Amino acid sequence: MIRKDIKALAAYHVPDSSGMMKLDAMENPFLLPDDLREAWAKELAQVEINRYPDADMQGLREMIAKQEGLQPEQVLLGNGSDEIIQMLLIASEPGVCVTPAPTFVMYELISRWLNRSVATVPLAKDFSLDANQFLQVCAREKAVMAFLACPNNPTGNLWDKDVVEKIAKGFRGLVVIDEAYAPFSERTHTDLIAPNVMVLRTFSKLGWAGLRLGYLLGDAKMIADLNKVRMPYNINSLTQASARFFLQNSDVFKKQARDICFERNRMMASLMALHGVEVFPSQANFILMRVQSADAVFESLKERGILIKNMHAHGGLLDQCLRITVGSKDENNAVLAALREIIS
Ligand SMILES: Cc1ncc(COP(=O)(O)O)c(C=O)c1O
């Protein structure tokens, strides 16, 4: 009844974080200020919940387009950017998809669900990406699409602009530049948008992970075709109303993102001072570091009520690596104090 390969898969595992300091999923640590929370609740109370949501979300797409200096026809909305990755993989022509390795796991996972093959290009030891090697693999595999997470998850680094540009201009298939961490990064790539180059974003990391809203920016014709595989009403009315309200108050979230970047840089400097810890540069709201025993450090933090992400099981370049989401100042201080005790 169920495909054998699906039976063999493990469901996406979200660890139990009840009662823990949650620093494993790149969420924004800040709640909404009280006045904004009250005004938001009033907006939500107006929503006609008995009706299906606005199906083409013109108003919301206009707001996002304006923010990006694009046209509303160049914006596609998804229930999280995960759903857009799924739409891209459903709609693109059959053939191989190329990604760097390691990178965001959903590119490969969704490809598997859809019986699509993925070829990977290993990053160098310092997590840099060789554009020529990437293009060679694309040619060898006669690839039809590529995903480039900029900045990359789980490594946190942003590949050089000329690397991204060389791939975007040198590969004839569909290039998706995934900018999930754009709010924390020094550079974005909307200038590279072309008939075969699209930019993927999410509001999750900016502070709305619970809403599930992502968007794709690209050529209007491409967006119109992808829109044909979008589930009707994929963005619920409460998310639509919340997003419109939050976009009108975007300064609050921009300030939070600046605070997170400040904390990230402070954390990186303090982590570097720990004995035997290698800290990798980050342009995101998380930090990847290599320790002497990732399993032991992960478990010791967990015992102290701090949940981070242990990347060690992935092996290879992620050997002995841990990924820590940047939290609030107090949370980060607690992590540093715990690590100073554990790693001494
Ligand atoms: C690179 C990258 N893209 C996309 C996503 C998915 O984000 P969303 O919450 O919008 O589905 C993530 C989440 O961690 C990510 O790291």
Short mmCIF file of C-alpha atoms and ligand atoms in Angstrom, two decimals:
data_model
loop_
_atom_site.label_atom_id
_atom_site.label_comp_id
_atom_site.label_asym_id
_atom_site.label_seq_id
_atom_site.Cartn_x
_atom_site.Cartn_y
_atom_site.Cartn_z
CA MET A 1 0.00 0.00 0.00
CA ILE A 2 2.83 2.38 0.91
CA ARG A 3 5.94 2.69 -1.29
CA LYS A 4 8.85 0.58 0.07
CA ASP A 5 11.27 3.54 0.05
CA ILE A 6 8.81 5.65 2.04
CA LYS A 7 8.39 2.82 4.56
CA ALA A 8 12.17 2.76 4.96
CA LEU A 9 12.32 6.48 5.80
CA ALA A 10 12.31 7.90 9.31
CA ALA A 11 9.77 10.69 9.93
CA TYR A 12 11.29 14.16 10.46
CA HIS A 13 12.21 14.10 14.12
CA VAL A 14 11.59 17.14 16.32
CA PRO A 15 13.15 16.52 19.77
CA ASP A 16 11.05 17.11 22.88
CA SER A 17 12.05 20.50 24.23
CA SER A 18 9.53 20.88 27.05
CA GLY A 19 11.04 22.79 29.94
CA MET A 20 14.30 23.29 28.04
CA MET A 21 16.10 26.40 26.80
CA LYS A 22 15.41 25.87 23.12
CA LEU A 23 18.44 26.70 20.99
CA ASP A 24 18.20 23.98 18.35
CA ALA A 25 15.98 25.38 15.57
CA MET A 26 17.17 28.90 14.72
CA GLU A 27 14.11 30.57 16.21
CA ASN A 28 14.06 34.23 17.26
CA PRO A 29 14.25 34.29 21.10
CA PHE A 30 12.16 37.45 21.51
CA LEU A 31 8.42 37.68 22.12
CA LEU A 32 6.36 40.53 20.71
CA PRO A 33 6.29 43.74 22.77
CA ASP A 34 3.03 43.86 24.79
CA ASP A 35 1.47 46.78 22.86
CA LEU A 36 2.08 45.07 19.53
CA ARG A 37 0.72 41.78 20.86
CA GLU A 38 -2.52 43.49 21.88
CA ALA A 39 -2.92 45.28 18.55
CA TRP A 40 -2.21 42.00 16.73
CA ALA A 41 -4.88 40.18 18.74
CA LYS A 42 -7.37 42.88 17.70
CA GLU A 43 -6.46 42.35 14.02
CA LEU A 44 -6.93 38.60 14.37
CA ALA A 45 -10.32 39.07 16.01
CA GLN A 46 -11.51 40.72 12.77
CA VAL A 47 -10.70 37.68 10.63
CA GLU A 48 -13.78 35.96 9.15
CA ILE A 49 -12.79 32.49 10.18
CA ASN A 50 -15.95 30.97 8.66
CA ARG A 51 -14.63 31.83 5.16
CA TYR A 52 -11.82 30.24 3.16
CA PRO A 53 -8.70 32.42 3.08
CA ASP A 54 -8.02 34.94 0.31
CA ALA A 55 -6.77 32.54 -2.37
CA ASP A 56 -4.32 34.68 -4.32
CA MET A 57 -3.25 36.99 -1.49
CA GLN A 58 -2.76 39.99 -3.74
CA GLY A 59 -2.49 42.44 -0.81
CA LEU A 60 0.17 40.46 1.00
CA ARG A 61 2.13 39.81 -2.20
CA GLU A 62 2.03 43.54 -2.96
CA MET A 63 3.50 44.35 0.45
CA ILE A 64 6.32 41.83 0.03
CA ALA A 65 7.00 42.92 -3.56
CA LYS A 66 7.21 46.56 -2.50
CA GLN A 67 9.68 45.69 0.24
CA GLU A 68 11.87 43.88 -2.34
CA GLY A 69 11.49 46.43 -5.15
CA LEU A 70 9.72 43.84 -7.34
CA GLN A 71 6.23 43.29 -8.81
CA PRO A 72 3.52 41.27 -6.98
CA GLU A 73 3.54 38.83 -9.95
CA GLN A 74 7.10 37.98 -8.94
CA VAL A 75 6.07 36.69 -5.49
CA LEU A 76 4.82 33.20 -4.60
CA LEU A 77 3.79 32.40 -1.01
CA GLY A 78 4.22 29.07 0.74
CA ASN A 79 3.29 27.45 4.04
CA GLY A 80 6.88 27.87 5.19
CA SER A 81 9.68 27.84 2.64
CA ASP A 82 9.68 24.04 2.98
CA GLU A 83 6.41 24.01 1.05
CA ILE A 84 7.96 26.13 -1.69
CA ILE A 85 10.91 23.73 -1.97
CA GLN A 86 8.30 21.00 -2.45
CA MET A 87 6.49 23.05 -5.15
CA LEU A 88 9.80 23.64 -6.96
CA LEU A 89 10.62 19.94 -6.90
CA ILE A 90 7.12 18.97 -8.05
CA ALA A 91 7.08 21.41 -10.96
CA SER A 92 10.62 21.31 -12.32
CA GLU A 93 11.38 18.97 -15.21
CA PRO A 94 12.64 15.47 -14.37
CA GLY A 95 16.37 15.17 -13.76
CA VAL A 96 19.06 15.54 -11.13
CA CYS A 97 19.13 18.30 -8.54
CA VAL A 98 22.57 19.43 -7.33
CA THR A 99 23.30 20.75 -3.84
CA PRO A 100 26.45 21.40 -1.83
CA ALA A 101 27.09 19.05 1.09
CA PRO A 102 26.48 19.55 3.92
CA THR A 103 23.44 21.75 3.45
CA PHE A 104 19.79 22.06 4.49
CA VAL A 105 18.36 18.53 4.70
CA MET A 106 14.94 19.24 3.19
CA TYR A 107 16.28 19.56 -0.37
CA GLU A 108 17.30 15.92 -0.33
CA LEU A 109 14.43 14.67 1.81
CA ILE A 110 11.69 16.17 -0.38
CA SER A 111 13.54 14.97 -3.49
CA ARG A 112 13.37 11.44 -2.10
CA TRP A 113 9.63 11.70 -1.42
CA LEU A 114 9.19 12.68 -5.05
CA ASN A 115 11.52 10.00 -6.40
CA ARG A 116 13.99 12.59 -7.66
CA SER A 117 17.76 12.17 -7.54
CA VAL A 118 20.20 14.51 -5.90
CA ALA A 119 23.94 14.87 -6.59
CA THR A 120 26.08 16.59 -3.98
CA VAL A 121 29.23 18.68 -4.20
CA PRO A 122 31.35 18.52 -1.04
CA LEU A 123 32.31 21.79 0.58
CA ALA A 124 35.98 22.36 1.39
CA LYS A 125 37.24 21.98 4.98
CA ASP A 126 36.60 25.67 5.61
CA PHE A 127 33.07 25.20 4.14
CA SER A 128 33.88 27.22 1.02
CA LEU A 129 32.30 26.15 -2.27
CA ASP A 130 34.19 25.67 -5.54
CA ALA A 131 32.00 27.11 -8.30
CA ASN A 132 33.89 25.29 -11.09
CA GLN A 133 33.49 21.95 -9.34
CA PHE A 134 29.79 22.69 -8.79
CA LEU A 135 29.28 23.53 -12.46
CA GLN A 136 31.22 20.41 -13.52
CA VAL A 137 28.90 18.21 -11.43
CA CYS A 138 25.87 20.00 -12.92
CA ALA A 139 27.22 19.26 -16.43
CA ARG A 140 28.20 15.67 -15.65
CA GLU A 141 24.77 14.90 -14.19
CA LYS A 142 22.91 16.87 -16.88
CA ALA A 143 21.27 18.49 -13.84
CA VAL A 144 18.02 20.43 -14.09
CA MET A 145 18.15 22.36 -10.83
CA ALA A 146 20.38 23.44 -7.96
CA PHE A 147 19.83 24.74 -4.43
CA LEU A 148 22.30 27.14 -2.82
CA ALA A 149 21.53 28.09 0.77
CA CYS A 150 23.08 31.54 1.27
CA PRO A 151 24.04 31.61 4.17
CA ASN A 152 24.29 27.84 4.37
CA ASN A 153 22.68 25.70 7.07
CA PRO A 154 24.23 24.01 9.09
CA THR A 155 27.61 25.65 8.44
CA GLY A 156 26.44 29.28 8.85
CA ASN A 157 28.83 30.73 6.26
CA LEU A 158 27.99 32.79 3.19
CA TRP A 159 29.81 31.79 0.02
CA ASP A 160 31.65 34.55 -1.82
CA LYS A 161 29.51 36.64 -4.12
CA ASP A 162 31.54 35.63 -7.18
CA VAL A 163 30.98 31.93 -6.38
CA VAL A 164 27.19 32.35 -6.19
CA GLU A 165 27.21 34.58 -9.27
CA LYS A 166 29.35 32.17 -11.30
CA ILE A 167 26.93 29.30 -10.56
CA ALA A 168 23.83 31.45 -11.15
CA LYS A 169 25.17 32.63 -14.51
CA GLY A 170 26.96 29.45 -15.56
CA PHE A 171 24.23 26.86 -14.94
CA ARG A 172 21.40 26.74 -17.45
CA GLY A 173 18.98 24.86 -15.16
CA LEU A 174 16.93 26.34 -12.32
CA VAL A 175 19.03 27.90 -9.53
CA VAL A 176 17.27 28.46 -6.20
CA ILE A 177 19.17 30.76 -3.85
CA ASP A 178 17.71 30.00 -0.42
CA GLU A 179 18.05 33.07 1.80
CA ALA A 180 16.38 31.76 4.96
CA TYR A 181 18.99 33.64 7.03
CA ALA A 182 18.86 36.89 5.03
CA PRO A 183 17.88 39.00 8.10
CA PHE A 184 21.28 38.22 9.65
CA SER A 185 23.44 38.23 6.55
CA GLU A 186 25.53 41.04 5.05
CA ARG A 187 24.38 40.29 1.49
CA THR A 188 21.31 39.16 -0.46
CA HIS A 189 20.98 38.09 -4.10
CA THR A 190 17.79 39.56 -5.57
CA ASP A 191 20.03 41.30 -8.14
CA LEU A 192 20.75 37.85 -9.61
CA ILE A 193 17.07 37.07 -10.32
CA ALA A 194 16.72 35.91 -13.93
CA PRO A 195 14.37 33.55 -15.82
CA ASN A 196 16.31 30.62 -14.29
CA VAL A 197 17.40 32.17 -10.96
CA MET A 198 15.00 32.50 -8.03
CA VAL A 199 15.41 33.67 -4.43
CA LEU A 200 13.68 31.83 -1.57
CA ARG A 201 12.97 33.50 1.78
CA THR A 202 11.16 32.70 5.01
CA PHE A 203 9.77 34.76 7.87
CA SER A 204 10.50 31.89 10.28
CA LYS A 205 13.91 33.09 11.39
CA LEU A 206 12.81 36.71 11.65
CA GLY A 207 10.47 35.79 14.48
CA TRP A 208 7.35 34.24 12.97
CA ALA A 209 8.27 30.55 12.94
CA GLY A 210 4.85 29.67 14.33
CA LEU A 211 3.04 31.33 11.41
CA ARG A 212 4.65 29.19 8.66
CA LEU A 213 5.17 31.70 5.87
CA GLY A 214 7.82 31.64 3.16
CA TYR A 215 8.07 33.35 -0.21
CA LEU A 216 9.76 32.87 -3.54
CA LEU A 217 10.94 35.78 -5.68
CA GLY A 218 11.55 35.32 -9.38
CA ASP A 219 10.60 35.82 -12.96
CA ALA A 220 6.83 36.43 -13.30
CA LYS A 221 6.36 33.60 -15.84
CA MET A 222 8.17 31.11 -13.61
CA ILE A 223 6.11 32.22 -10.61
CA ALA A 224 2.88 31.80 -12.64
CA ASP A 225 3.84 28.22 -13.58
CA LEU A 226 4.86 27.29 -10.03
CA ASN A 227 1.59 28.77 -8.78
CA LYS A 228 -0.19 25.97 -10.66
CA VAL A 229 1.11 23.40 -8.15
CA ARG A 230 0.32 25.53 -5.09
CA MET A 231 -2.41 24.04 -2.90
CA PRO A 232 -5.49 26.27 -3.01
CA TYR A 233 -5.68 28.32 0.22
CA ASN A 234 -2.18 27.18 1.34
CA ILE A 235 -1.79 30.24 3.58
CA ASN A 236 -4.47 30.34 6.25
CA SER A 237 -6.41 33.51 7.09
CA LEU A 238 -4.75 34.01 10.48
CA THR A 239 -1.27 33.82 8.93
CA GLN A 240 -2.27 36.25 6.18
CA ALA A 241 -3.69 38.77 8.64
CA SER A 242 -0.71 38.39 10.98
CA ALA A 243 1.80 38.80 8.15
CA ARG A 244 0.13 41.99 6.89
CA PHE A 245 0.13 43.36 10.43
CA PHE A 246 3.76 42.40 11.13
CA LEU A 247 4.95 43.83 7.82
CA GLN A 248 3.39 47.15 8.83
CA ASN A 249 5.45 46.92 12.02
CA SER A 250 8.62 45.50 10.50
CA ASP A 251 10.92 47.88 12.40
CA VAL A 252 10.39 45.81 15.55
CA PHE A 253 11.68 42.67 13.83
CA LYS A 254 14.54 44.47 12.09
CA LYS A 255 15.71 45.75 15.47
CA GLN A 256 15.46 42.23 16.93
CA ALA A 257 17.55 40.89 14.02
CA ARG A 258 20.21 43.55 14.68
CA ASP A 259 20.27 42.57 18.36
CA ILE A 260 20.65 38.90 17.39
CA CYS A 261 23.61 39.76 15.11
CA PHE A 262 25.23 41.68 17.95
CA GLU A 263 24.74 38.71 20.30
CA ARG A 264 26.03 36.30 17.62
CA ASN A 265 29.28 38.23 17.32
CA ARG A 266 29.66 38.42 21.10
CA MET A 267 28.98 34.67 21.43
CA MET A 268 31.47 33.81 18.69
CA ALA A 269 34.23 35.78 20.39
CA SER A 270 33.48 34.13 23.76
CA LEU A 271 33.26 30.62 22.27
CA MET A 272 36.60 31.10 20.54
CA ALA A 273 38.19 31.69 23.93
CA LEU A 274 37.15 28.21 25.11
CA HIS A 275 39.87 25.58 25.13
CA GLY A 276 39.89 23.23 22.12
CA VAL A 277 36.83 24.80 20.48
CA GLU A 278 36.86 25.69 16.78
CA VAL A 279 34.24 28.30 15.90
CA PHE A 280 33.20 28.76 12.28
CA PRO A 281 32.28 32.18 10.86
CA SER A 282 28.53 32.81 10.79
CA GLN A 283 26.31 35.14 8.79
CA ALA A 284 23.20 33.52 10.30
CA ASN A 285 21.42 33.39 13.66
CA PHE A 286 23.31 30.27 14.71
CA ILE A 287 26.90 29.25 15.25
CA LEU A 288 28.59 26.01 14.25
CA MET A 289 31.51 24.92 16.39
CA ARG A 290 33.73 21.88 16.64
CA VAL A 291 34.56 20.52 20.07
CA GLN A 292 36.60 17.55 21.24
CA SER A 293 33.58 15.38 22.03
CA ALA A 294 30.32 16.66 20.54
CA ASP A 295 28.22 13.88 22.08
CA ALA A 296 29.55 14.57 25.60
CA VAL A 297 29.11 18.36 25.33
CA PHE A 298 25.62 17.97 23.84
CA GLU A 299 24.52 15.62 26.65
CA SER A 300 26.05 17.81 29.37
CA LEU A 301 24.21 20.87 28.03
CA LYS A 302 21.00 18.83 27.88
CA GLU A 303 21.44 17.79 31.52
CA ARG A 304 21.63 21.51 32.33
CA GLY A 305 18.37 22.13 30.45
CA ILE A 306 19.90 23.54 27.26
CA LEU A 307 18.88 22.00 23.94
CA ILE A 308 21.17 22.60 20.95
CA LYS A 309 21.70 20.54 17.78
CA ASN A 310 24.29 17.80 17.66
CA MET A 311 25.56 17.52 14.07
CA HIS A 312 28.19 14.87 14.81
CA ALA A 313 26.11 11.93 13.55
CA HIS A 314 26.20 13.41 10.03
CA GLY A 315 29.96 12.70 10.02
CA GLY A 316 32.42 14.02 7.45
CA LEU A 317 32.85 17.77 7.64
CA LEU A 318 30.43 17.89 10.58
CA ASP A 319 32.51 15.51 12.67
CA GLN A 320 32.38 16.65 16.36
CA CYS A 321 30.28 19.67 15.40
CA LEU A 322 27.49 21.33 17.39
CA ARG A 323 25.08 24.00 16.13
CA ILE A 324 23.84 26.58 18.62
CA THR A 325 21.04 29.02 17.85
CA VAL A 326 21.78 32.54 19.08
CA GLY A 327 19.36 33.27 21.91
CA SER A 328 18.63 36.25 24.12
CA LYS A 329 21.51 37.81 26.07
CA ASP A 330 20.53 35.84 29.21
CA GLU A 331 20.24 32.57 27.31
CA ASN A 332 23.60 33.10 25.64
CA ASN A 333 25.22 33.89 28.99
CA ALA A 334 23.74 30.68 30.41
CA VAL A 335 25.15 28.68 27.48
CA LEU A 336 28.58 30.25 27.90
CA ALA A 337 28.60 29.62 31.65
CA ALA A 338 27.57 25.99 31.11
CA LEU A 339 30.21 25.48 28.40
CA ARG A 340 32.91 27.00 30.60
CA GLU A 341 32.01 24.37 33.23
CA ILE A 342 31.83 21.50 30.75
CA ILE A 343 34.91 22.35 28.67
CA SER A 344 37.65 23.19 31.10
C1 LIG B 1 18.32 27.05 4.58
C2 LIG B 1 16.91 26.85 5.05
N1 LIG B 1 15.90 26.96 4.16
C3 LIG B 1 14.62 26.81 4.53
C4 LIG B 1 14.29 26.50 5.84
C5 LIG B 1 12.85 26.23 6.18
O1 LIG B 1 12.23 27.31 6.72
P1 LIG B 1 10.66 27.38 6.90
O2 LIG B 1 10.43 27.50 8.35
O3 LIG B 1 10.23 28.59 6.14
O4 LIG B 1 10.04 26.13 6.29
C6 LIG B 1 15.30 26.36 6.79
C7 LIG B 1 14.95 26.02 8.19
O5 LIG B 1 15.74 25.77 9.03
C8 LIG B 1 16.64 26.53 6.39
O6 LIG B 1 17.65 26.39 7.25
#
